[in-house]
Coordinates of C-alpha atoms in Angstrom, one line a residue:
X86 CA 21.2 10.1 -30.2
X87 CA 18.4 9.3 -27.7
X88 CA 14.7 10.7 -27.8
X89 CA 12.9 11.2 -24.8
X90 CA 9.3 13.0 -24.3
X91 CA 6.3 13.6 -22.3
X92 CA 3.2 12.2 -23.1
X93 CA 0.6 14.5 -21.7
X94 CA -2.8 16.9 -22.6
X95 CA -2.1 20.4 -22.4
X96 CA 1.3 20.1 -21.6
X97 CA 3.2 23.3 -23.1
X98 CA 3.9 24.1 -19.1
X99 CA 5.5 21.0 -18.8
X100 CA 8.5 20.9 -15.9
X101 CA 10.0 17.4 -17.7
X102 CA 10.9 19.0 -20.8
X103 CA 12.6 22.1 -19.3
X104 CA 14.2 20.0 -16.7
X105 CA 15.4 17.2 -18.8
X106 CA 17.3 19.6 -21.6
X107 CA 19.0 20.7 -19.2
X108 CA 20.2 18.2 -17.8
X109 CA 21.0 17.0 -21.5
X110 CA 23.1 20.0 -21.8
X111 CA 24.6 20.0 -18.6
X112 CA 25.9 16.4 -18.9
X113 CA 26.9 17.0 -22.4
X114 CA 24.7 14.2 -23.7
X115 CA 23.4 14.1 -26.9
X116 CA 19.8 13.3 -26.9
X117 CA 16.4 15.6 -27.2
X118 CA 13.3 15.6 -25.4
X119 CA 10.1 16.7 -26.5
X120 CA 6.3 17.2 -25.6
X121 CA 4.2 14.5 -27.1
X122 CA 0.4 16.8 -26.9
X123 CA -1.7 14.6 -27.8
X124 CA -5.9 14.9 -27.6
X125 CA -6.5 11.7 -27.0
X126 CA -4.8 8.2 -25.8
X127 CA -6.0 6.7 -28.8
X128 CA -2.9 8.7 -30.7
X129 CA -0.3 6.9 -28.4
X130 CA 0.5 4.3 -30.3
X131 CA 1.4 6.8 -33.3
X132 CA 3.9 8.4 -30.9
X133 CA 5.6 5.0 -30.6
X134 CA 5.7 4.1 -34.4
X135 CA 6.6 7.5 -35.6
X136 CA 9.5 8.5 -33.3
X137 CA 12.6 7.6 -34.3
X138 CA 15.2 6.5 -31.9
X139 CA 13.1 6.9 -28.9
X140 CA 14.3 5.5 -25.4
X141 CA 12.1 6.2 -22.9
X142 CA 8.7 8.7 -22.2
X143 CA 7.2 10.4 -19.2
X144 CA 3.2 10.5 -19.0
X145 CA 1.1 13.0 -17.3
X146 CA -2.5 13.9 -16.5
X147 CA -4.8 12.6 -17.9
X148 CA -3.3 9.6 -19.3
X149 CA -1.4 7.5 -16.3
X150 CA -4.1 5.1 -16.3
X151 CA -5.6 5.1 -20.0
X152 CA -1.7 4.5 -21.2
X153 CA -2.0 1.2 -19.6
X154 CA -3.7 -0.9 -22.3
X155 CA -1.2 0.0 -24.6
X156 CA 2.0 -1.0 -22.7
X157 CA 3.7 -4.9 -23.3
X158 CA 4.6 -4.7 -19.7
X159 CA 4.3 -3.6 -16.4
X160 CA 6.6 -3.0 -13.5
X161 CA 5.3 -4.9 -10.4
X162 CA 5.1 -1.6 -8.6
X163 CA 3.2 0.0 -11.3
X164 CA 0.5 -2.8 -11.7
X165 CA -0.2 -2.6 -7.9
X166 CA -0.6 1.0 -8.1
X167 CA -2.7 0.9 -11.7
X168 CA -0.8 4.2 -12.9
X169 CA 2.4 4.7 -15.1
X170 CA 4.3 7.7 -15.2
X171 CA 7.6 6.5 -17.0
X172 CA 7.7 4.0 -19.9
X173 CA 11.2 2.3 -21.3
X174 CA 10.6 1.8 -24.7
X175 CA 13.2 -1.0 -26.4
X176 CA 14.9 -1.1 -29.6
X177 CA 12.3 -3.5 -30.3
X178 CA 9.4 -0.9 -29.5
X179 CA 8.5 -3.2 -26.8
X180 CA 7.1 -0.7 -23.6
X181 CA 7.1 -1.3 -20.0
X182 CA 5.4 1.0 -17.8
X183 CA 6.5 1.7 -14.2
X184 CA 5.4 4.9 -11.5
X185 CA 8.1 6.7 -9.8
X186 CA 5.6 8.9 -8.7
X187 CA 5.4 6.9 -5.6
X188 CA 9.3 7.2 -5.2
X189 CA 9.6 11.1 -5.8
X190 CA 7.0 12.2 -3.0
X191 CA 8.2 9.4 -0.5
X192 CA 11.6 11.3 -1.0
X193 CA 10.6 14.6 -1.2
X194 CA 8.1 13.8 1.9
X195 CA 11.2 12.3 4.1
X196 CA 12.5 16.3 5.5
X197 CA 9.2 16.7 7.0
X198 CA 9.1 13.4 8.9
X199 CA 8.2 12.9 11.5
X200 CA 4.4 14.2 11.4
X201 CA 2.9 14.6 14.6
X202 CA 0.5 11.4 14.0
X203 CA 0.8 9.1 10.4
X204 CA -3.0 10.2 9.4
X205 CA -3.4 11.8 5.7
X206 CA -6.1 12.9 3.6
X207 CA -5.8 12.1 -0.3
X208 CA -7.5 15.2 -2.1
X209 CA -8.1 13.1 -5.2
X210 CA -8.7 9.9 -6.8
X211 CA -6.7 9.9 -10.3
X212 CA -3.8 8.3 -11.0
X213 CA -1.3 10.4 -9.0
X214 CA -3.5 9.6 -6.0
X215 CA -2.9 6.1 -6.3
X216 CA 1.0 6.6 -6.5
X217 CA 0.5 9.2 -3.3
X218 CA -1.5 5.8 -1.2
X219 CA 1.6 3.3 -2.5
X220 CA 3.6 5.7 -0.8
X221 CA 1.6 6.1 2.5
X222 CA 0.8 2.4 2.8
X223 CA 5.0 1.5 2.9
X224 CA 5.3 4.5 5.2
X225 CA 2.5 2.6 7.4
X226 CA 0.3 6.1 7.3
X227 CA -3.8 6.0 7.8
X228 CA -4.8 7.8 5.1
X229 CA -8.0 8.5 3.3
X230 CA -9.2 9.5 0.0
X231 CA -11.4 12.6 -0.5
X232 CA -13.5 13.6 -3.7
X233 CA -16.7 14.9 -4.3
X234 CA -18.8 12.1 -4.4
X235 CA -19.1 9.8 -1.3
X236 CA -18.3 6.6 -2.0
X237 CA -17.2 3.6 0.2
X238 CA -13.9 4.1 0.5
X239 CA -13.6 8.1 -0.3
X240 CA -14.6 11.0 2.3
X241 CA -16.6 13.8 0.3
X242 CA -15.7 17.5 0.6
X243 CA -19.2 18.2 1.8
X244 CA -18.0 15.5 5.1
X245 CA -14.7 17.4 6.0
X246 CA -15.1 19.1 9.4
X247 CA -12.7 20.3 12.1
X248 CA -13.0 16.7 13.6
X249 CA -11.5 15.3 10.2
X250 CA -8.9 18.2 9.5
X251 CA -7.7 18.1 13.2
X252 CA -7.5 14.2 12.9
X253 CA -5.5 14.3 9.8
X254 CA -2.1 15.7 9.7
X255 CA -1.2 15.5 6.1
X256 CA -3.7 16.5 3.6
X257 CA -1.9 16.2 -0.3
X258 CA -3.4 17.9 -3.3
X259 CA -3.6 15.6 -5.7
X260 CA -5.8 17.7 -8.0
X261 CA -5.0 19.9 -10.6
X262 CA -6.9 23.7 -8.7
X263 CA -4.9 25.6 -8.7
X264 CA -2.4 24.8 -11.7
X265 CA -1.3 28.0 -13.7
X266 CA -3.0 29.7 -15.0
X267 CA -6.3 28.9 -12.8
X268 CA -4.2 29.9 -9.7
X269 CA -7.3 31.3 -7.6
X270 CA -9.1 27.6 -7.6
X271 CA -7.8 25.6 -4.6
X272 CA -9.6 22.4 -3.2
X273 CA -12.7 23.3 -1.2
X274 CA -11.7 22.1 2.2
X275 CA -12.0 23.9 6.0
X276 CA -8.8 25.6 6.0
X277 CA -10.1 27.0 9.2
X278 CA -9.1 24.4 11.2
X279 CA -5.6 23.8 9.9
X280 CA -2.7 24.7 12.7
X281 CA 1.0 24.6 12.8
X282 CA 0.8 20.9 13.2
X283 CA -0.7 20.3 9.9
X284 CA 1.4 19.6 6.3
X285 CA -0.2 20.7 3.3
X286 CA 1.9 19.0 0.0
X287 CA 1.0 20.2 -3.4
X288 CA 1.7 17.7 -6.0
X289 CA 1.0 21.5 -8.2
X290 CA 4.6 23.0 -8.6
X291 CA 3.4 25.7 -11.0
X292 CA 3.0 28.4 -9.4
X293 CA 5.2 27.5 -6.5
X294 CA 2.8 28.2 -3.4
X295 CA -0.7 27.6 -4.8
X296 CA -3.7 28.7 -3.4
X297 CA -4.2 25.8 -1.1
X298 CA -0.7 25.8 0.4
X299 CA -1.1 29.7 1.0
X300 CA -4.3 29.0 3.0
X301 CA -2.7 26.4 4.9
X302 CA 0.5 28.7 5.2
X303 CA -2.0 31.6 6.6
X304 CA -3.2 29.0 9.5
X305 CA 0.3 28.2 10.4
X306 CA 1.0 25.0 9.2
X307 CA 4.3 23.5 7.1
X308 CA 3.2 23.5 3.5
X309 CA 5.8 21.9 0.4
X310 CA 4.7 21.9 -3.7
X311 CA 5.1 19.5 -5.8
X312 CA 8.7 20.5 -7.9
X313 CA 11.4 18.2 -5.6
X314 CA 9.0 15.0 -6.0
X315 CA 9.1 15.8 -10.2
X316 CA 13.0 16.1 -9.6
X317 CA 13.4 13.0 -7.4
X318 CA 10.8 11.3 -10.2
X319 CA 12.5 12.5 -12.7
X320 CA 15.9 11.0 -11.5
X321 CA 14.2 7.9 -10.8
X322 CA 12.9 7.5 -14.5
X323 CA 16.3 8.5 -15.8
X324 CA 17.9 5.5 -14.5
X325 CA 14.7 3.4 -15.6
X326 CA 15.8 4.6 -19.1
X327 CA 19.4 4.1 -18.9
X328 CA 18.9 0.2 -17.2

C-alpha cells in the first residue's frame, strides 16, 4: 500500500483528498491519501520522515514556493517556473518537485480558445501565478501581472481602467477572495467594463461561481472556476507518481 497526501495550510476543504479517494476506490487500488496541515514549512521535513510508505504528495497555498529548499530535485519545468505543486518521493526518501499547475489550466483553458486577442491579466503574484505565466508564455499570450503594489513588472489595482480591461481579454484569479467561506471578497477590479468578449477563470473552485466570475457573468462575459484544471492537475501528478 501507497500513501499519498496534500501538503497545505488550512486545508480541511481540500479538493485532492476527496478526489483522489475516489479515485482509489473506484480503481480498486489500495492506497490512502491524507491532508498533511501543517503551520509552518519548517514541519515538512517531519512529514517525509514520519510517513510510512509514502509515494508521492500534492502542495498547496502557501507552500509551492517555500517547499522548494527542501526538495533533492527539481523538474526542469518546475525550476523555470519556481513553484511545485506535486512531489515524487522515492523509496529512498529522495524528493523531486515538479508543477502541473501549468499543465491543468493550459488544458482546462483549451475549450475557450480561441480568445478574441492573446492579452491576459494575472490577478496575483504567488506561486500559482507563476504556473498560470508558464502557461501563457507557450500559448504565446501578452499577459500581465496585477497586485497591489506597483512594481516594474506588475500593474496595481489602483492602475486598472476601461483602457486596461478592454485591452485584456483574459483576466485569471489567481488569489484566494473569494475561497469558502469568505465568498463575498472578490479581487477589486472595474468589472464595469467587462463584455461578452472577456473570460474570467477562477483558479477558486470552491464555491463553484465565486464572486468575481459572477460579476464578470453579470457583464456578459464567459467565465470557468478552477475544478477541471485541479482534475487535469491531478491526472498529471498521478502519472508523475506512478513513473
Amino acid at each position: 500500500m501507497s500513501k499519498f497526501g496534500l501538503v497545505g495550510k488550512n486545508i480541511s476543504y481540500s479538493f485532492s483528498r476527496t478526489y483522489f479517494t475516489e479515485k482509489f476506490e473506484k480503481e480498486n487500488l489500495n492506497h490512502t491519501y491524507e491532508n498533511f496541515d501543517i503551520p509552518s514549512i519548517n514541519d515538512f521535513s517531519k512529514v517525509i520522515s514520519e510517513t510510512s510508505n509514502l509515494s508521492g504528495l500534492s502542495v498547496t497555498i502557501p507552500y509551492k514556493e517555500e517547499v522548494i529548499p527542501f526538495l533533492n530535485e527539481l523538474d526542469e519545468e518546475a525550476k523555470i517556473i519556481g513553484a511545485v505543486n506535486t512531489i515524487k518521493v522515492s523509496d529512498s526518501k529522495m524528493i523531486k518537485g515538479f508543477n502541473t499547475d501549468h499543465y491543468g489550466f493550459q488544458k482546462s483553458l483549451e475549450a475557450f480558445l480561441p480568445i478574441q486577442k492573446k492579452t491576459a491579466l494575472i490577478l496575483g503574484t504567488g506561486g500559482a501565478s507563476k504556473a498560470i505565466a508558464y502557461a501563457l508564455k507557450k500559448l504565446e499570450f501578452d499577459f500581465k501581472f496585477v497586485s497591489r503594489k506597483k512594481t516594474s513588472s506588475n500593474l496595481s489595482y489602483d492602475e486598472l481602467d476601461e483602457h486596461i480591461i478592454q485591452n485584456y481579454y483574459l483576466i485569471i484569479n489567481c488569489t484566494p477572495l473569494g475561497t469558502f467561506p469568505n465568498i463575498t471578497e472578490c479581487p477589486s477590479i472595474p468589472y464595469e467594463f467587462l463584455s461578452e468578449k472577456h473570460l474570467l477563470f477562477d483558479l477558486i473552485y470552491n464555491p463553484a461561481e465565486t464572486e468575481f466570475l459572477k460579476r464578470g457573468k453579470h457583464q456578459g462575459a464567459r467565465i470557468s472556476n478552477g475544478l477541471k484544471m485541479l482534475e487535469f492537475q491531478a491526472e498529471k501528478a498521478w502519472a508523475i507518481w506512478n513513473s
